[in-house]
Each structure stands twice: as C-alpha cells, then as structure tokens.
Short mmCIF file of C-alpha atoms in Angstrom, two decimals:
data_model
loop_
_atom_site.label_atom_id
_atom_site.label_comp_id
_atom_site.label_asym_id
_atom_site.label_seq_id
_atom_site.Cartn_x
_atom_site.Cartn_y
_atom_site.Cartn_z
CA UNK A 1 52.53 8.50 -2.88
CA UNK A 2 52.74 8.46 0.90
CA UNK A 3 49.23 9.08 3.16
CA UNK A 4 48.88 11.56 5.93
CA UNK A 5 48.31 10.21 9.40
CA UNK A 6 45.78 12.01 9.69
CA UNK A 7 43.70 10.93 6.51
CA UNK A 8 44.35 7.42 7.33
CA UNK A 9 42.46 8.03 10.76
CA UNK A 10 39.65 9.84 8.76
CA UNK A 11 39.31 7.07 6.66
CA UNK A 12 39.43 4.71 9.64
CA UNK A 13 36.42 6.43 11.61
CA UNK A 14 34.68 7.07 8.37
CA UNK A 15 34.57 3.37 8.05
CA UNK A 16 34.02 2.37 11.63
CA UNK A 17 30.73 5.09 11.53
CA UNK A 18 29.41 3.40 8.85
CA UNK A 19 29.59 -0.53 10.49
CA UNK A 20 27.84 1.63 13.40
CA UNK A 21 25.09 2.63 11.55
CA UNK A 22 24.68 -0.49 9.72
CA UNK A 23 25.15 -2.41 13.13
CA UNK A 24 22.65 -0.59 15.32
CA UNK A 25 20.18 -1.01 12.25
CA UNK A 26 21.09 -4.56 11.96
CA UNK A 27 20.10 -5.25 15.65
CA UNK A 28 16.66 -3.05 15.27
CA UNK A 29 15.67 -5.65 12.87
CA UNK A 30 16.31 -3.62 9.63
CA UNK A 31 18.62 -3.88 6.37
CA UNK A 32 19.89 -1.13 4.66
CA UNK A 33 20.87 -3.24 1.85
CA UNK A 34 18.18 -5.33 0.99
CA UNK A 35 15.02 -5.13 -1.14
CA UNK A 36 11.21 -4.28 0.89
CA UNK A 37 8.29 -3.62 -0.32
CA UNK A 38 5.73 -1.66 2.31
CA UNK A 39 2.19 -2.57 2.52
CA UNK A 40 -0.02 -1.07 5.07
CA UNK A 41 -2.75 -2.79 7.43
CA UNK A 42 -4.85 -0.75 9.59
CA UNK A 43 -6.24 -2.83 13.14
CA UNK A 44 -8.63 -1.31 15.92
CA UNK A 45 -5.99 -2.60 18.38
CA UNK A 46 -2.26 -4.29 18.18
CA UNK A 47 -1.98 -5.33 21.99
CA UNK A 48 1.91 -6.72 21.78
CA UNK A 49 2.59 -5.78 18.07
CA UNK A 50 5.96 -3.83 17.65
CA UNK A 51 8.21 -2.85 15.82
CA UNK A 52 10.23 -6.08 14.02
CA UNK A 53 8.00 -8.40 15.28
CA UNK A 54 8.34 -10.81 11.88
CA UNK A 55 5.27 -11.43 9.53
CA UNK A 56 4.35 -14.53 7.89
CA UNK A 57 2.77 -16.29 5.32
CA UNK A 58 1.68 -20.10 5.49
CA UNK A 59 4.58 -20.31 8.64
CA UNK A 60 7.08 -18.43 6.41
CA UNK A 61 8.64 -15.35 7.77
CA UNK A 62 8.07 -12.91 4.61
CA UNK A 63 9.19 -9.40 6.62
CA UNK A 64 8.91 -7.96 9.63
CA UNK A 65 6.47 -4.66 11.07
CA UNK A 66 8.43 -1.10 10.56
CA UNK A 67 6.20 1.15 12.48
CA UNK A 68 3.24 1.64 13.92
CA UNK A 69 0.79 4.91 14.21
CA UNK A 70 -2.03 6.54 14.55
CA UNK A 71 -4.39 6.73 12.34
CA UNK A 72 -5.87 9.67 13.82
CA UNK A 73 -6.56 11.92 17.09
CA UNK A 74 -9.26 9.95 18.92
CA UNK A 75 -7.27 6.50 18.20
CA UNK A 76 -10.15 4.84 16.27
CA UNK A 77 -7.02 2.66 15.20
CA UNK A 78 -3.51 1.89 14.09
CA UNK A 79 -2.03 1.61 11.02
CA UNK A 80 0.86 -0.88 10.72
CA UNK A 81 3.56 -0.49 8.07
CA UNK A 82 4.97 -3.71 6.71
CA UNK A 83 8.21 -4.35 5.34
CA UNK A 84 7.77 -7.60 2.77
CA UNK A 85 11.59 -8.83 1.96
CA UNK A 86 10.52 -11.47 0.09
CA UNK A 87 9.39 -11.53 -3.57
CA UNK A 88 5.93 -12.79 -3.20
CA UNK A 89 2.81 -11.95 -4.82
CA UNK A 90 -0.15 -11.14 -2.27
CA UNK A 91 -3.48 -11.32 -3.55
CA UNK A 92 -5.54 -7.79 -3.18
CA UNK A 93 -8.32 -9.81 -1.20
CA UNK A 94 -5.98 -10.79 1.11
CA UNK A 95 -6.40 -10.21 5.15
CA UNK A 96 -3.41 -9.80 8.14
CA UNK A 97 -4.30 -10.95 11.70
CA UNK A 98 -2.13 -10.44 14.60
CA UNK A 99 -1.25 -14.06 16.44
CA UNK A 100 -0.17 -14.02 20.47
CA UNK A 101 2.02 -16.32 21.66
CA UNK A 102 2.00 -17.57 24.77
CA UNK A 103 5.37 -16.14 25.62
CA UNK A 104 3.78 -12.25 25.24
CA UNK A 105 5.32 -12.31 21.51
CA UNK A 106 3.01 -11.38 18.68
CA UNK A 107 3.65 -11.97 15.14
CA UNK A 108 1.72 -11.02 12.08
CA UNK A 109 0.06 -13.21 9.82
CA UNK A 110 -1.03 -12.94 6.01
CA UNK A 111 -3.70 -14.83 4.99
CA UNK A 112 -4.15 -15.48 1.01
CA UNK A 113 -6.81 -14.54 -1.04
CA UNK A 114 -8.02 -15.74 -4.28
CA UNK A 115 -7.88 -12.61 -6.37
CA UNK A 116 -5.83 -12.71 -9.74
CA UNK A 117 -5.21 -9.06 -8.87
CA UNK A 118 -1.82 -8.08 -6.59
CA UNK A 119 -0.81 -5.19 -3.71
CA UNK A 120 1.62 -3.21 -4.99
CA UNK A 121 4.10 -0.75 -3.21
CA UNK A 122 1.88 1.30 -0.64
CA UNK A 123 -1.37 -0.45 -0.84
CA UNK A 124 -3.58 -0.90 2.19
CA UNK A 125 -4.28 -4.79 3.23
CA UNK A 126 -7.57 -5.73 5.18
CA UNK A 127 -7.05 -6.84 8.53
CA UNK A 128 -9.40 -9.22 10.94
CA UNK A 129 -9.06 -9.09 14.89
CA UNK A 130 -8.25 -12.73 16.23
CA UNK A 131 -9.05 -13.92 19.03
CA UNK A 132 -6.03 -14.80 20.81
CA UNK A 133 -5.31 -17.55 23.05
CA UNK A 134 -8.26 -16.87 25.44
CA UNK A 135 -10.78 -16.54 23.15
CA UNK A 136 -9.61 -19.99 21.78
CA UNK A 137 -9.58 -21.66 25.62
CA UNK A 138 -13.40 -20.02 25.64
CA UNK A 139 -14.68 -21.37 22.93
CA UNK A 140 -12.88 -24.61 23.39
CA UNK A 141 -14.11 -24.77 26.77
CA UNK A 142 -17.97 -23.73 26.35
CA UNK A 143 -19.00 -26.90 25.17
CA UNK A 144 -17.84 -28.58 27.80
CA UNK A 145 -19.26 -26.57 30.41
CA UNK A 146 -22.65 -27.06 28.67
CA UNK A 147 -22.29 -30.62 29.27
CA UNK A 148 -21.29 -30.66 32.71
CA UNK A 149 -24.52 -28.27 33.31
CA UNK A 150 -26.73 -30.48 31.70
CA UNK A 151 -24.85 -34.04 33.35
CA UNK A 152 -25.38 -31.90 37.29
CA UNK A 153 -29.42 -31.29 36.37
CA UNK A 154 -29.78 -34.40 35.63
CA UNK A 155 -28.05 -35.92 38.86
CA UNK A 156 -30.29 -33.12 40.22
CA UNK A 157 -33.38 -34.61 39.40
#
C-alpha cells in the first residue's frame, strides 16, 4: 500500500500541532496528561500570587495555582483555583497562606489540620493573610526598639 505525499505531510503537521499544544502548555506550568485535583481558596488580597506559582505542603511542592478571579464586582476578594498533582489527603480544617520571597516570588502554602474529614474535588479551603517579610522584620524589631527607648531614658536621667 503506498501513502500519498500529501497525507504523509498531514500526518506530519497533525503531529507537530499536537507537541505545540502540549509544549506551550508544558512551559505555562500545566500537564495535559497528568492527574489534578482543584480545590479553591478565597484571600482578601494575593499581592505576587500568579498563575503556576507552586503550592506546598510541609516544603513539598503538591501543585501549582491555575487561576485567579474575582470573586465579585467590588473586589471584596479573590478566589484562587488550585491544581493538587499529588495524591494527598488534606484535612477539611485545613488553612492556605500565601509566603513572599524575598526575590518578589510568592508561593502558596497548606497548612494541616486535624480533622478525620477530607476536601474533595471542588471544595473551598480557608485561607489566613500572612504577614510577609516586613511584618516579620516589625515584629522582630519592636522589641528591640523598646529596649533602646527605655536604655536612652535612662542615660537621660
């Protein structure tokens, strides 16, 4: 049986299209072929959250953020979709947290809960604002202050 010319090239560009696709995806930080469960978190603010940014759980990279929205018309916040790659039970009392780096990169972070009870496909985790690295210098730093204050009023007197 002898093959067109022509349906060799189809076949050809049919195949290269496909790599393409699977490529481009590939490089946005998503896998057509593998297994991901989406969970939901919903934060007043996600400063330098986006899209791929990985998520983790106790330092392990478990999936990565899919998309973020709106969760309405005035903005009163934004709900992040999570893909979780991993087979790994999360506990329904459970809370997400988004860490800064240093370097302007963010990633997400699970924190366990307790419950005996698990998400499942679609269900909405908790989320708690952190600080940041700022808010960590601050409070770091406010004792100290206090005790220089205190050290100057008493060379004062």
């Amino acid at each position: 049986m002898k093959i067109s010319n022509e349906t060799k090239v189809g076949v050809l560009a049919a195949i290269a299209i496909t790599l393409l696709i699977l490529g481009f995806n590939f490089l946005k930080g998503k896998n057509l072929l593998e297994r991901k469960n989406t969970i939901y978190a919903v934060f007043p603010r996600v400063d330098a959250l986006s899209p791929s940014d990985p998520i983790k759980i106790n330092g392990l990279q478990v999936g990565l953020v899919s998309d973020l929205e709106e969760k309405d018309e005035n903005l009163s916040g934004v709900i992040v979709a999570l893909n979780i790659t991993k087979k790994i039970n999360i506990p329904d009392n459970s809370y997400a947290m988004i860490l800064s780096n240093p370097l302007g990169t963010s990633t997400l972070s699970i924190v366990l809960g307790t419950s005996t009870k698990f998400l499942e496909e679609g269900d909405t985790l908790s989320s708690r604002a952190s600080g940041g690295i700022m808010e960590d210098l601050k409070g770091t730093l406010t004792p100290t202050v206090d005790k220089v204050n205190g050290t100057l009023k008493s060379l004062d007197s």
